[in-house]
Backbone as numpy.savetxt, mean C-alpha at the origin, in Angstrom:
# Nx Ny Nz CAx CAy CAz Cx Cy Cz
-7.79 -45.64 51.57 -7.62 -44.22 51.24 -8.35 -43.38 52.28
-7.68 -42.38 52.80 -8.26 -41.56 53.85 -9.31 -40.61 53.28
-10.16 -40.09 54.20 -11.18 -39.13 53.79 -10.55 -37.86 53.22
-9.44 -37.41 53.78 -8.77 -36.20 53.30 -8.29 -36.37 51.87
-7.72 -37.55 51.58 -7.25 -37.81 50.22 -8.43 -37.83 49.25
-9.53 -38.49 49.68 -10.72 -38.51 48.82 -11.22 -37.09 48.54
-11.23 -36.26 49.56 -11.67 -34.87 49.38 -10.75 -34.10 48.44
-9.46 -34.40 48.55 -8.50 -33.74 47.67 -8.75 -34.14 46.21
-9.00 -35.41 45.98 -9.28 -35.89 44.62 -10.58 -35.29 44.11
-11.59 -35.24 45.01 -12.87 -34.64 44.60 -12.68 -33.17 44.18
-11.87 -32.43 44.93 -11.61 -31.03 44.60 -10.90 -30.92 43.25
-9.94 -31.82 43.05 -9.20 -31.82 41.77 -10.16 -32.07 40.60
-11.01 -33.07 40.75 -11.97 -33.39 39.69 -12.94 -32.24 39.47
-13.37 -31.60 40.56 -14.30 -30.49 40.46 -13.68 -29.32 39.68
-12.42 -29.02 40.00 -11.74 -27.93 39.28 -11.56 -28.28 37.81
-11.20 -29.54 37.55 -11.01 -29.98 36.16 -12.32 -29.87 35.38
-13.41 -30.32 35.98 -14.71 -30.24 35.31 -15.15 -28.79 35.11
-14.80 -27.93 36.05 -15.14 -26.52 35.93 -14.35 -25.86 34.80
-13.16 -26.42 34.51 -12.30 -25.86 33.47 -12.76 -26.28 32.08
-13.42 -27.45 31.97 -13.83 -27.96 30.66 -14.74 -27.00 29.90
-15.73 -26.36 30.53 -16.55 -25.41 29.77 -15.75 -24.27 29.16
-14.67 -23.87 29.85 -13.83 -22.80 29.30 -13.16 -23.25 28.00
-12.73 -24.53 27.98 -12.13 -25.07 26.75 -13.18 -25.13 25.64
-14.37 -25.59 26.01 -15.44 -25.64 25.02 -15.81 -24.27 24.49
-15.83 -23.29 25.39 -16.14 -21.91 24.98 -15.07 -21.38 24.04
-13.81 -21.74 24.30 -12.72 -21.29 23.42 -12.94 -21.83 22.00
-13.21 -23.13 21.87 -13.41 -23.70 20.54 -14.63 -23.08 19.86
-15.62 -22.71 20.67 -16.81 -22.07 20.10 -16.49 -20.68 19.57
-15.60 -19.97 20.27 -15.28 -18.58 19.89 -14.03 -18.49 19.01
-13.36 -19.60 18.73 -12.13 -19.55 17.93 -12.38 -19.01 16.53
-13.54 -19.33 15.96 -13.86 -18.80 14.62 -14.01 -17.28 14.66
-14.60 -16.80 15.75 -14.72 -15.34 15.91 -13.34 -14.71 16.02
-12.45 -15.39 16.75 -11.08 -14.90 16.91 -10.37 -14.87 15.56
-10.57 -15.92 14.77 -9.94 -15.95 13.44 -10.44 -14.80 12.57
-11.75 -14.57 12.59 -12.33 -13.48 11.80 -11.79 -12.14 12.26
-11.61 -11.99 13.56 -11.09 -10.73 14.09 -9.66 -10.49 13.64
-8.83 -11.53 13.71 -7.44 -11.39 13.30 -7.32 -11.17 11.80
-8.15 -11.85 11.02 -8.14 -11.66 9.57 -8.57 -10.25 9.22
-9.60 -9.76 9.90 -10.07 -8.39 9.66 -8.99 -7.37 10.01
-8.24 -7.64 11.07 -7.17 -6.74 11.47 -6.07 -6.72 10.41
-5.72 -7.90 9.87 -4.70 -7.96 8.81 -5.16 -7.20 7.57
-6.43 -7.34 7.23 -6.98 -6.65 6.08 -6.94 -5.13 6.29
-7.28 -4.69 7.50 -7.30 -3.25 7.78 -5.89 -2.67 7.73
-4.90 -3.43 8.20 -3.52 -2.97 8.13 -3.07 -2.82 6.69
-3.44 -3.78 5.84 -3.08 -3.72 4.42 -3.80 -2.55 3.74
-5.06 -2.35 4.10 -5.82 -1.22 3.55 -5.19 0.11 3.95
-4.75 0.21 5.19 -4.17 1.45 5.67 -2.88 1.77 4.91
-2.04 0.76 4.68 -0.82 0.96 3.90 -1.15 1.46 2.50
-2.20 0.88 1.91 -2.59 1.27 0.56 -3.11 2.70 0.54
-3.91 3.06 1.53 -4.44 4.42 1.60 -3.30 5.44 1.72
-2.32 5.14 2.56 -1.19 6.05 2.75 -0.42 6.23 1.44
-0.15 5.10 0.75 0.59 5.17 -0.50 -0.20 5.94 -1.56
-1.52 5.73 -1.61 -2.35 6.42 -2.59 -2.38 7.92 -2.31
-2.45 8.30 -1.05 -2.45 9.72 -0.69 -1.13 10.36 -1.08
-0.02 9.64 -0.89 1.28 10.18 -1.27 1.39 10.37 -2.78
0.84 9.41 -3.53 0.83 9.55 -4.99 0.01 10.77 -5.39
-1.17 10.90 -4.81 -2.04 12.02 -5.16 -1.42 13.34 -4.73
-0.68 13.33 -3.61 0.02 14.54 -3.18 1.08 14.93 -4.19
1.75 13.94 -4.77 2.76 14.21 -5.79 2.11 14.85 -7.02
0.94 14.39 -7.40 0.22 14.99 -8.53 -0.18 16.42 -8.20
-0.73 16.62 -6.99 -1.15 17.97 -6.58 0.05 18.92 -6.52
1.17 18.44 -5.99 2.38 19.27 -5.91 2.88 19.62 -7.31
2.73 18.68 -8.24 3.15 18.94 -9.62 2.31 20.05 -10.23
1.01 20.02 -9.98 0.14 21.07 -10.52 0.52 22.43 -9.94
0.80 22.47 -8.64 1.18 23.73 -8.00 2.52 24.23 -8.54
3.47 23.31 -8.71 4.78 23.70 -9.22 4.68 24.26 -10.63
4.00 23.53 -11.51 3.89 23.98 -12.90 3.10 25.29 -12.99
2.07 25.42 -12.17 1.30 26.66 -12.15 2.16 27.84 -11.74
3.03 27.64 -10.75 3.93 28.71 -10.30 4.97 29.03 -11.37
5.53 28.00 -11.99 6.56 28.22 -13.01 6.00 28.95 -14.22
4.70 28.75 -14.51 4.11 29.39 -15.68 4.04 30.90 -15.55
4.28 31.42 -14.34 4.25 32.87 -14.12 5.58 33.53 -14.42
6.64 32.74 -14.58 7.94 33.32 -14.91 7.94 33.76 -16.37
8.29 35.01 -16.66 8.25 35.50 -18.05 9.10 34.67 -19.01
10.32 34.28 -18.56 11.20 33.54 -19.46 10.65 32.16 -19.78
9.84 31.60 -18.87 9.21 30.29 -19.12 7.93 30.48 -19.91
7.17 31.47 -19.53 5.89 31.72 -20.21 6.10 32.03 -21.70
7.15 32.80 -21.98 7.43 33.16 -23.37 8.47 32.27 -24.02
8.94 31.24 -23.28 9.88 30.25 -23.81 11.13 30.89 -24.38
11.74 31.85 -23.64 13.02 32.40 -24.05 14.08 31.34 -23.78
14.54 30.71 -24.84 15.33 29.48 -24.72 16.49 29.53 -23.73
17.46 30.44 -23.83 18.58 30.35 -22.89 18.16 30.52 -21.44
17.36 31.59 -21.18 16.93 31.84 -19.80 15.98 30.75 -19.31
15.09 30.31 -20.18 14.13 29.25 -19.81 14.86 27.96 -19.49
15.82 27.60 -20.30 16.59 26.36 -20.06 17.29 26.40 -18.71
17.89 27.55 -18.42 18.62 27.66 -17.15 17.66 27.59 -15.97
16.53 28.28 -16.09 15.56 28.28 -15.00 15.03 26.87 -14.73
14.61 26.19 -15.78 14.05 24.85 -15.59 15.12 23.86 -15.15
16.35 24.03 -15.64 17.44 23.17 -15.19 17.72 23.33 -13.72
17.64 24.59 -13.23 17.84 24.85 -11.81 16.73 24.24 -10.97
15.49 24.33 -11.46 14.36 23.74 -10.75 14.52 22.22 -10.69
14.93 21.62 -11.79 15.08 20.16 -11.84 16.13 19.67 -10.84
17.17 20.46 -10.64 18.22 20.07 -9.69 17.68 19.92 -8.27
16.56 20.59 -7.97 16.00 20.55 -6.62 14.72 19.71 -6.54
14.37 19.06 -7.62 13.16 18.23 -7.64 13.48 16.86 -8.25
14.12 15.98 -7.49 14.55 14.68 -8.03 13.40 13.75 -8.41
12.16 14.11 -8.05 11.02 13.26 -8.42 10.66 13.41 -9.89
11.31 14.36 -10.58 11.06 14.55 -12.01 12.31 14.21 -12.82
12.08 13.76 -14.05 13.20 13.51 -14.96 13.43 14.69 -15.89
12.38 15.38 -16.29 12.49 16.57 -17.13 11.34 17.53 -16.83
11.59 18.80 -17.10 10.55 19.84 -17.07 10.71 20.61 -18.37
9.65 20.71 -19.15 9.77 21.29 -20.48 8.61 22.22 -20.80
8.87 23.09 -21.78 7.82 23.91 -22.37 7.64 23.42 -23.80
6.39 23.08 -24.15 6.09 22.55 -25.48 5.23 23.57 -26.22
5.66 23.91 -27.43 4.89 24.83 -28.25 3.65 24.17 -28.80
2.77 24.97 -29.35 1.52 24.43 -29.88 1.75 23.59 -31.14
2.94 23.68 -31.72 3.27 22.80 -32.84 3.71 21.41 -32.37
3.78 21.22 -31.04 4.13 19.93 -30.48 5.61 19.74 -30.24
6.42 20.73 -30.62 7.86 20.59 -30.45 8.33 21.26 -29.16
9.38 20.67 -28.58 9.97 21.22 -27.36 10.51 22.61 -27.66
10.06 23.62 -26.87 10.51 24.99 -27.05 11.71 25.30 -26.17
11.67 24.80 -24.94 12.80 24.92 -24.02 12.58 23.93 -22.89
13.64 23.69 -22.11 13.47 22.70 -21.05 14.73 22.49 -20.24
14.57 21.72 -19.16 15.71 21.41 -18.30 16.71 20.54 -19.03
16.23 19.72 -19.96 17.08 18.92 -20.84 16.59 19.14 -22.27
17.50 19.25 -23.21 17.13 19.48 -24.60 17.88 18.51 -25.51
17.42 18.46 -26.74 18.06 17.61 -27.75 18.32 18.42 -29.00
19.41 18.14 -29.66 19.71 18.79 -30.93 18.74 18.29 -32.00
18.35 19.19 -32.87 17.49 18.78 -33.98 16.01 18.82 -33.66
15.65 19.28 -32.46 14.23 19.38 -32.11 13.68 18.06 -31.59
12.71 18.16 -30.73 12.08 16.98 -30.12 10.57 17.14 -30.18
9.91 16.20 -30.83 8.46 16.27 -30.96 7.80 15.57 -29.78
6.91 16.29 -29.10 6.18 15.75 -27.95 4.67 15.92 -28.10
4.26 16.32 -29.28 2.84 16.58 -29.50 1.96 15.36 -29.47
2.57 14.17 -29.51 1.79 12.93 -29.47 1.64 12.39 -28.06
2.20 13.07 -27.09 2.09 12.61 -25.71 0.68 12.87 -25.19
0.17 11.92 -24.40 -1.21 12.03 -23.90 -1.40 13.25 -23.03
-0.41 13.60 -22.22 -0.56 14.76 -21.33 -0.67 16.05 -22.14
0.06 16.15 -23.26 -0.01 17.34 -24.12 -1.38 17.45 -24.76
-1.86 16.34 -25.30 -3.17 16.34 -25.96 -4.27 16.71 -24.99
-4.25 16.13 -23.79 -5.31 16.40 -22.82 -5.27 17.83 -22.32
-4.06 18.36 -22.12 -3.95 19.73 -21.63 -4.43 20.74 -22.67
-4.14 20.50 -23.95 -4.57 21.43 -24.99 -6.06 21.33 -25.28
-6.61 20.13 -25.14 -8.05 19.94 -25.41 -8.90 20.48 -24.27
-8.49 20.22 -23.04 -9.30 20.62 -21.88 -8.93 21.99 -21.31
-7.74 22.49 -21.70 -7.24 23.77 -21.18 -7.11 23.76 -19.66
-6.73 22.61 -19.14 -6.51 22.51 -17.70 -5.41 21.50 -17.41
-4.96 21.50 -16.17 -3.91 20.56 -15.76 -4.34 19.14 -16.07
-3.43 18.35 -16.64 -3.77 17.00 -17.07 -2.66 16.02 -16.72
-3.06 14.77 -16.59 -2.13 13.67 -16.32 -2.13 12.76 -17.54
-0.94 12.35 -17.97 -0.82 11.51 -19.15 -0.82 10.03 -18.83
-0.26 9.27 -19.73 -0.14 7.83 -19.58 1.31 7.44 -19.36
1.51 6.16 -19.07 2.87 5.65 -18.95 3.62 5.87 -20.26
4.90 6.27 -20.14 5.72 6.45 -21.34 7.19 6.34 -20.96
8.00 5.98 -21.93 9.45 6.00 -21.76 9.95 7.36 -22.22
10.69 8.04 -21.35 11.19 9.36 -21.70 12.07 9.34 -22.93
11.82 10.24 -23.88 12.57 10.25 -25.12 13.97 10.83 -24.94
14.17 11.56 -23.85 15.50 12.08 -23.55 16.23 11.21 -22.56
15.53 10.81 -21.50 16.18 10.06 -20.41 16.10 8.55 -20.58
15.07 8.06 -21.29 14.88 6.61 -21.41 14.30 5.97 -20.16
13.83 6.78 -19.21 13.28 6.26 -17.96 11.76 6.14 -18.05
11.17 5.21 -17.27 9.70 5.12 -17.22 9.14 6.32 -16.47
8.22 7.03 -17.12 7.70 8.26 -16.54 6.19 8.36 -16.67
5.64 9.28 -15.90 4.24 9.65 -16.01 4.22 11.16 -16.22
3.75 11.60 -17.38 3.78 13.01 -17.70 2.58 13.76 -17.14
2.82 14.98 -16.67 1.76 15.89 -16.24 1.97 17.20 -16.99
0.89 17.90 -17.28 1.00 19.10 -18.10 0.08 20.20 -17.60
0.58 21.43 -17.72 -0.18 22.62 -17.31 -0.27 23.56 -18.50
-1.48 23.89 -18.96 -1.62 24.77 -20.12 -1.28 26.22 -19.76
-0.46 26.84 -20.58 -0.14 28.26 -20.40 -1.08 29.05 -21.31
-1.96 29.82 -20.71 -2.97 30.56 -21.45 -2.40 31.89 -21.95
-2.79 32.27 -23.15 -2.34 33.54 -23.73 -2.69 34.70 -22.81
-1.80 35.68 -22.78 -2.00 36.85 -21.94 -3.29 37.56 -22.34
-4.24 37.66 -21.40 -5.49 38.33 -21.65 -6.45 37.58 -22.54
-6.14 36.32 -22.85 -7.01 35.54 -23.71 -7.47 34.25 -23.07
-7.98 33.35 -23.89 -8.47 32.06 -23.42 -7.77 30.88 -24.08
-7.07 31.14 -25.15 -6.43 30.07 -25.90 -5.13 29.63 -25.23
-4.79 28.37 -25.46 -3.54 27.83 -24.91 -2.39 28.28 -25.80
-1.40 28.92 -25.19 -0.24 29.40 -25.94 0.88 28.37 -25.99
1.02 27.61 -24.93 2.04 26.56 -24.84 1.67 25.64 -23.69
2.43 24.59 -23.52 2.16 23.63 -22.46 3.43 23.43 -21.65
3.32 23.62 -20.35 4.43 23.38 -19.43 4.25 21.98 -18.86
5.23 21.12 -19.07 5.09 19.71 -18.69 6.24 19.25 -17.81
5.94 18.23 -17.00 6.96 17.58 -16.16 6.77 16.07 -16.25
7.86 15.37 -16.24 7.82 13.91 -16.28 8.17 13.36 -14.91
7.21 12.72 -14.26 7.44 12.14 -12.94 8.22 10.84 -13.09
9.30 10.74 -12.35 10.12 9.52 -12.37 9.39 8.43 -11.57
8.82 7.46 -12.28 8.02 6.43 -11.61 8.84 5.56 -10.68
10.12 5.46 -10.91 10.95 4.64 -10.03 10.98 5.20 -8.62
10.71 6.51 -8.46 10.71 7.08 -7.11 9.56 6.55 -6.28
8.43 6.20 -6.94 7.31 5.62 -6.20 7.69 4.26 -5.63
8.34 3.44 -6.45 8.77 2.14 -5.98 9.86 2.23 -4.93
10.78 3.19 -5.11 11.85 3.38 -4.13 11.27 3.80 -2.79
10.26 4.65 -2.83 9.60 5.05 -1.58 8.94 3.86 -0.91
8.36 2.97 -1.71 7.74 1.77 -1.14 8.77 0.94 -0.40
10.00 0.88 -0.94 11.05 0.13 -0.27 11.45 0.82 1.04
11.48 2.15 1.02 11.88 2.89 2.21 10.86 2.73 3.33
9.59 2.56 2.98 8.56 2.46 4.00 8.47 1.07 4.60
9.39 0.19 4.22 9.46 -1.16 4.79 8.13 -1.90 4.68
7.81 -2.29 3.48 6.61 -3.09 3.28 6.73 -4.39 4.06
5.61 -4.91 4.57 5.65 -6.19 5.27 6.22 -7.29 4.37
6.81 -8.27 4.98 7.37 -9.38 4.22 6.29 -10.07 3.39
6.68 -10.54 2.22 5.78 -11.26 1.29 4.70 -10.33 0.70
4.96 -9.02 0.69 4.00 -8.07 0.15 4.51 -7.49 -1.16
3.65 -7.42 -2.17 4.00 -6.80 -3.45 3.37 -5.42 -3.55
4.05 -4.54 -4.30 3.60 -3.16 -4.47 3.54 -2.89 -5.97
2.33 -2.59 -6.48 2.13 -2.41 -7.91 1.29 -1.18 -8.18
1.70 -0.42 -9.19 0.90 0.70 -9.68 0.64 0.45 -11.16
-0.64 0.49 -11.56 -0.98 0.33 -12.97 -1.73 1.57 -13.44
-1.51 1.93 -14.70 -2.17 3.09 -15.28 -3.60 2.78 -15.67
-4.28 3.81 -16.12 -5.69 3.65 -16.51 -5.86 2.67 -17.66
-4.80 2.51 -18.47 -4.88 1.60 -19.61 -4.37 0.20 -19.29
-4.03 -0.06 -18.01 -3.57 -1.38 -17.61 -2.08 -1.57 -17.71
-1.33 -0.53 -18.07 0.12 -0.62 -18.13 0.71 -0.63 -16.73
1.67 -1.50 -16.50 2.33 -1.59 -15.20 3.32 -0.43 -15.08
3.07 0.48 -14.15 3.92 1.65 -13.98 5.03 1.43 -12.97
4.70 0.76 -11.89 5.66 0.48 -10.82 5.42 -0.94 -10.33
6.50 -1.64 -10.05 6.37 -3.00 -9.51 7.51 -3.28 -8.55
7.15 -3.51 -7.29 8.11 -3.97 -6.28 7.70 -5.38 -5.91
8.44 -6.39 -6.37 8.06 -7.78 -6.09 8.15 -8.10 -4.61
7.58 -9.24 -4.24 7.63 -9.71 -2.87 9.07 -9.97 -2.46
9.38 -9.67 -1.20 10.73 -9.91 -0.70 11.59 -8.68 -0.73
10.99 -7.51 -1.08 11.72 -6.25 -1.06 12.90 -6.25 -2.02
12.77 -6.93 -3.15 13.83 -6.91 -4.15 13.80 -5.57 -4.88
14.83 -5.27 -5.67 14.80 -4.04 -6.47 13.59 -4.05 -7.41
13.31 -2.89 -7.98 12.14 -2.73 -8.82 12.09 -3.78 -9.92
10.90 -4.27 -10.18 10.72 -5.30 -11.20 10.68 -4.70 -12.60
11.86 -4.28 -13.11 11.91 -3.63 -14.42 11.47 -4.56 -15.53
11.48 -5.86 -15.31 11.06 -6.78 -16.36 9.57 -6.70 -16.61
8.80 -6.18 -15.66 7.36 -6.06 -15.84 6.92 -4.63 -16.06
7.73 -3.64 -15.67 7.36 -2.24 -15.85 7.24 -1.94 -17.34
6.11 -1.35 -17.70 5.85 -1.02 -19.10 5.04 -2.06 -19.82
4.92 -3.25 -19.23 4.13 -4.32 -19.85 2.66 -4.14 -19.47
1.81 -4.80 -20.21 0.38 -4.77 -19.92 0.04 -5.83 -18.88
-0.74 -5.45 -17.88 -1.16 -6.40 -16.85 -2.13 -7.41 -17.44
-2.06 -8.66 -16.94 -2.98 -9.68 -17.42 -4.42 -9.31 -17.07
-5.34 -9.84 -17.88 -6.77 -9.55 -17.66 -7.21 -9.95 -16.26
-6.68 -11.08 -15.76 -7.06 -11.55 -14.43 -6.62 -10.57 -13.36
-5.44 -9.98 -13.55 -4.95 -9.00 -12.59 -5.74 -7.70 -12.69
-6.06 -7.29 -13.91 -6.84 -6.08 -14.12 -8.24 -6.20 -13.52
-8.74 -7.44 -13.46 -10.08 -7.66 -12.90 -10.15 -7.24 -11.44
-9.00 -7.17 -10.76 -8.98 -6.74 -9.36 -9.47 -5.31 -9.21
-9.32 -4.51 -10.27 -9.66 -3.10 -10.19 -11.08 -2.81 -10.66
-11.78 -3.82 -11.12 -13.10 -3.61 -11.70 -14.08 -3.04 -10.66
-14.70 -1.93 -11.01 -15.72 -1.28 -10.17 -15.17 -0.78 -8.84
-13.85 -0.62 -8.72 -13.26 -0.12 -7.48 -13.33 1.41 -7.47
-14.05 1.96 -6.53 -14.15 3.42 -6.39 -13.54 3.92 -5.09
-13.36 3.01 -4.14 -12.73 3.34 -2.86 -11.78 2.19 -2.51
-10.80 2.44 -1.61 -9.91 1.35 -1.20 -10.70 0.14 -0.74
-10.35 -1.03 -1.26 -11.13 -2.23 -0.95 -10.22 -3.45 -0.88
-10.73 -4.51 -0.26 -10.01 -5.77 -0.13 -10.59 -6.79 -1.11
-9.71 -7.50 -1.78 -10.14 -8.56 -2.69 -9.04 -9.61 -2.74
-9.21 -10.62 -3.55 -8.20 -11.67 -3.67 -8.16 -12.17 -5.10
-7.04 -12.77 -5.46 -6.88 -13.28 -6.81 -5.43 -13.58 -7.10
-5.11 -13.78 -8.37 -3.75 -14.12 -8.79 -2.94 -12.85 -9.03
-1.73 -12.83 -8.50 -0.83 -11.70 -8.70 -0.11 -11.86 -10.05
0.72 -10.89 -10.39 1.45 -10.94 -11.66 2.41 -12.12 -11.72
2.86 -12.59 -10.54 3.76 -13.74 -10.50 3.00 -15.07 -10.41
1.66 -15.01 -10.48 0.85 -16.23 -10.48 0.43 -16.70 -9.11
0.96 -16.12 -8.04 0.60 -16.55 -6.69 -0.74 -15.94 -6.28
-1.52 -16.71 -5.52 -2.79 -16.21 -5.00 -2.50 -15.33 -3.79
-3.01 -14.11 -3.83 -2.75 -13.16 -2.76 -4.03 -12.46 -2.32
-3.94 -11.92 -1.12 -4.96 -11.02 -0.60 -4.53 -9.61 -0.99
-5.42 -8.84 -1.63 -5.05 -7.53 -2.17 -5.84 -6.41 -1.50
-5.17 -5.28 -1.38 -5.83 -4.02 -1.07 -5.65 -3.14 -2.30
-6.76 -2.69 -2.87 -6.72 -1.92 -4.12 -7.28 -0.53 -3.86
-6.55 0.50 -4.31 -7.00 1.87 -4.14 -6.92 2.60 -5.48
-7.98 3.31 -5.86 -7.91 4.11 -7.09 -7.03 5.33 -6.88
-6.30 5.73 -7.92 -5.45 6.91 -7.86 -6.19 8.07 -8.51
-6.54 9.04 -7.72 -7.32 10.17 -8.21 -6.44 11.14 -8.98
-7.05 11.84 -9.90 -6.38 12.86 -10.68 -7.31 14.03 -10.90
-6.98 14.90 -11.83 -7.86 16.05 -12.08 -9.18 15.67 -12.72
-9.26 14.49 -13.35 -10.49 14.06 -14.00 -11.42 13.33 -13.06
-12.58 12.94 -13.60 -13.59 12.25 -12.79 -13.25 10.78 -12.60
-12.51 10.20 -13.54 -12.17 8.78 -13.45 -10.76 8.62 -12.88
-10.47 7.47 -12.26 -9.13 7.24 -11.70 -8.05 7.28 -12.78
-6.89 7.81 -12.40 -5.75 7.82 -13.31 -5.07 6.45 -13.35
-5.32 5.67 -12.34 -4.72 4.34 -12.26 -5.10 3.71 -10.93
-4.37 2.66 -10.58 -4.69 1.94 -9.34 -3.40 1.53 -8.64
-3.44 1.61 -7.33 -2.33 1.14 -6.51 -2.78 -0.15 -5.82
-1.95 -1.19 -5.93 -2.36 -2.51 -5.45 -1.26 -3.10 -4.56
-1.61 -3.41 -3.32 -0.71 -4.12 -2.41 -1.25 -5.52 -2.22
-0.37 -6.51 -2.36 -0.79 -7.90 -2.23 0.07 -8.66 -1.24
-0.56 -9.47 -0.43 0.16 -10.31 0.51 -0.34 -11.74 0.37
0.53 -12.71 0.50 0.17 -14.11 0.28 -0.91 -14.54 1.27
-1.98 -15.11 0.75 -3.08 -15.55 1.63 -2.60 -16.63 2.59
-1.69 -17.50 2.13 -1.16 -18.55 3.00 -0.46 -17.94 4.20
0.30 -16.87 3.96 1.01 -16.22 5.07 0.03 -15.57 6.03
-1.02 -14.97 5.49 -2.04 -14.36 6.35 -2.71 -15.43 7.21
-3.05 -16.57 6.57 -3.68 -17.66 7.30 -2.76 -18.19 8.40
-1.48 -18.33 8.07 -0.51 -18.82 9.06 -0.42 -17.85 10.25
-0.41 -16.55 9.97 -0.34 -15.57 11.05 -1.58 -15.62 11.93
-2.75 -15.76 11.29 -4.00 -15.84 12.06 -4.00 -17.09 12.93
-3.60 -18.24 12.35 -3.59 -19.49 13.12 -2.56 -19.43 14.25
-1.47 -18.70 14.02 -0.46 -18.55 15.08 -1.05 -17.81 16.28
-1.88 -16.79 16.01 -2.52 -16.07 17.10 -3.52 -16.95 17.83
-4.31 -17.71 17.06 -5.30 -18.61 17.66 -4.61 -19.66 18.51
-3.52 -20.22 18.01 -2.77 -21.23 18.75 -2.17 -20.65 20.02
-1.67 -19.43 19.93 -1.10 -18.78 21.12 -2.15 -18.58 22.20
-3.34 -18.17 21.77 -4.42 -17.98 22.73 -4.82 -19.31 23.39
-4.82 -20.39 22.58 -5.19 -21.69 23.13 -4.13 -22.18 24.12
-2.87 -21.95 23.80 -1.81 -22.35 24.72 -1.90 -21.56 26.03
-2.26 -20.29 25.91 -2.42 -19.48 27.12 -3.55 -20.03 27.98
-4.65 -20.43 27.33 -5.78 -20.99 28.06 -5.40 -22.30 28.75
-4.67 -23.16 28.03 -4.24 -24.43 28.62 -3.29 -24.19 29.79
-2.39 -23.21 29.62 -1.44 -22.91 30.70 -2.18 -22.42 31.94
-3.18 -21.56 31.70 -3.96 -21.05 32.83 -4.71 -22.19 33.51
-5.27 -23.11 32.71 -5.97 -24.25 33.29 -5.05 -25.15 34.07
-3.84 -25.37 33.54 -2.87 -26.21 34.24 -2.48 -25.59 35.58
-2.24 -24.28 35.56 -1.90 -23.60 36.81 -3.04 -23.71 37.81
-4.27 -23.57 37.33 -5.44 -23.68 38.22 -5.54 -25.07 38.83
-5.32 -26.10 38.03 -5.40 -27.48 38.52 -4.30 -27.76 39.55
-3.09 -27.26 39.27 -1.97 -27.45 40.20 -2.27 -26.75 41.52
-2.79 -25.52 41.41 -3.13 -24.80 42.65 -4.21 -25.52 43.44
-5.17 -26.11 42.70 -6.22 -26.87 43.39 -5.64 -28.07 44.11
-4.72 -28.78 43.46 -4.09 -29.94 44.09 -3.27 -29.52 45.32
-2.51 -28.42 45.17 -1.70 -27.95 46.29 -2.60 -27.50 47.44
-3.67 -26.78 47.09 -4.60 -26.34 48.12 -5.22 -27.54 48.84
-5.60 -28.54 48.05 -6.17 -29.74 48.66 -5.21 -30.42 49.59
-3.93 -30.43 49.17 -2.95 -31.11 50.00 -2.70 -30.36 51.31
-2.45 -29.06 51.20 -2.06 -28.30 52.38 -3.24 -27.83 53.22
-4.42 -27.80 52.64 -5.58 -27.33 53.41 -6.42 -28.48 53.92
-6.86 -29.34 53.00 -7.76 -30.41 53.42 -7.05 -31.45 54.28
-5.87 -31.89 53.80 -5.17 -32.94 54.57 -4.73 -32.39 55.92
-4.19 -31.16 55.94 -3.79 -30.59 57.23 -5.00 -30.41 58.15
-6.14 -30.03 57.56 -7.35 -29.88 58.39 -7.76 -31.24 58.97
-7.63 -32.28 58.14 -7.98 -33.60 58.63 -7.03 -34.04 59.73
-5.74 -33.74 59.60 -4.76 -34.13 60.60 -5.03 -33.40 61.92
-5.40 -32.12 61.80 -5.69 -31.36 63.01 -6.92 -31.91 63.71
-7.92 -32.29 62.88 -9.15 -32.84 63.45 -8.82 -34.19 64.10
-7.97 -34.99 63.47 -7.61 -36.30 64.05 -6.86 -36.11 65.35
-5.97 -35.14 65.41 -5.21 -34.90 66.66 -6.14 -34.43 67.78
-7.12 -33.62 67.43 -8.08 -33.14 68.44 -8.91 -34.29 69.00
-9.31 -35.20 68.08 -10.13 -36.34 68.51 -9.32 -37.25 69.42
-8.02 -37.37 69.12 -7.18 -38.21 69.99 -7.01 -37.57 71.35
């Protein structure tokens, strides 16, 4: 074996040995890389939850503004049935997020509204009516099935105060169509394998979009969430990451956000869940990609070293041999 060939092999071995610490450093830092990718996935899930929670709260705020404005119309304030019905019906035609808008008298019966029923309709047992009359301020109710529409709704109510007085004269209420929240979740293209759930303060499932972007999970809407699922919301005051069993029994990584209302306590919770196995697979895919990139770079370096050794060292040796001759 010639001296040039030996030098070429020595250079190859030297480059290979120099590359080994880089491989060792990668394995040392791979756990850090996994933590970084997992943290990024969690932050993305949290951000989606924050956006959805803000949109829900905006809907509540817009409802308060709408009802407050409507309460200034004389025909609505005084519940003049024909004119009030027409006015509220016209408003409903332009606000598809609601199923009904009504004025409820202090006797609990519907006085006028966008939709009416023959024979009178009692609404005095609705939580939003009770809270609005007791607190004399805008209130959010609980999950309920609309008695006129049969749709799952969340009622909000605005107390109409007597002219020049302090007592509540009537209650102006609107029923938010909860299916619009789930429909919006579908429009925003939730990540694959992600569930979208809204539960009320009492643990009732208000909205459910199962994993896979299927239509709304009407089989669970209106049911009570299991204790294990409700435990995800325990002591949650700000959007947070946790894990546990979803309503379908699968273990998921969750982002939970409280839904604010006019009161001091949350009106409910919005929960996005993604399969932990899928998150782990995505993280490992990134780690594997980085490792393949490192190996490819090392291979290119070794090949370049071999080529350099061949064209530089051997040619230098040949030139030196020719000069000596």
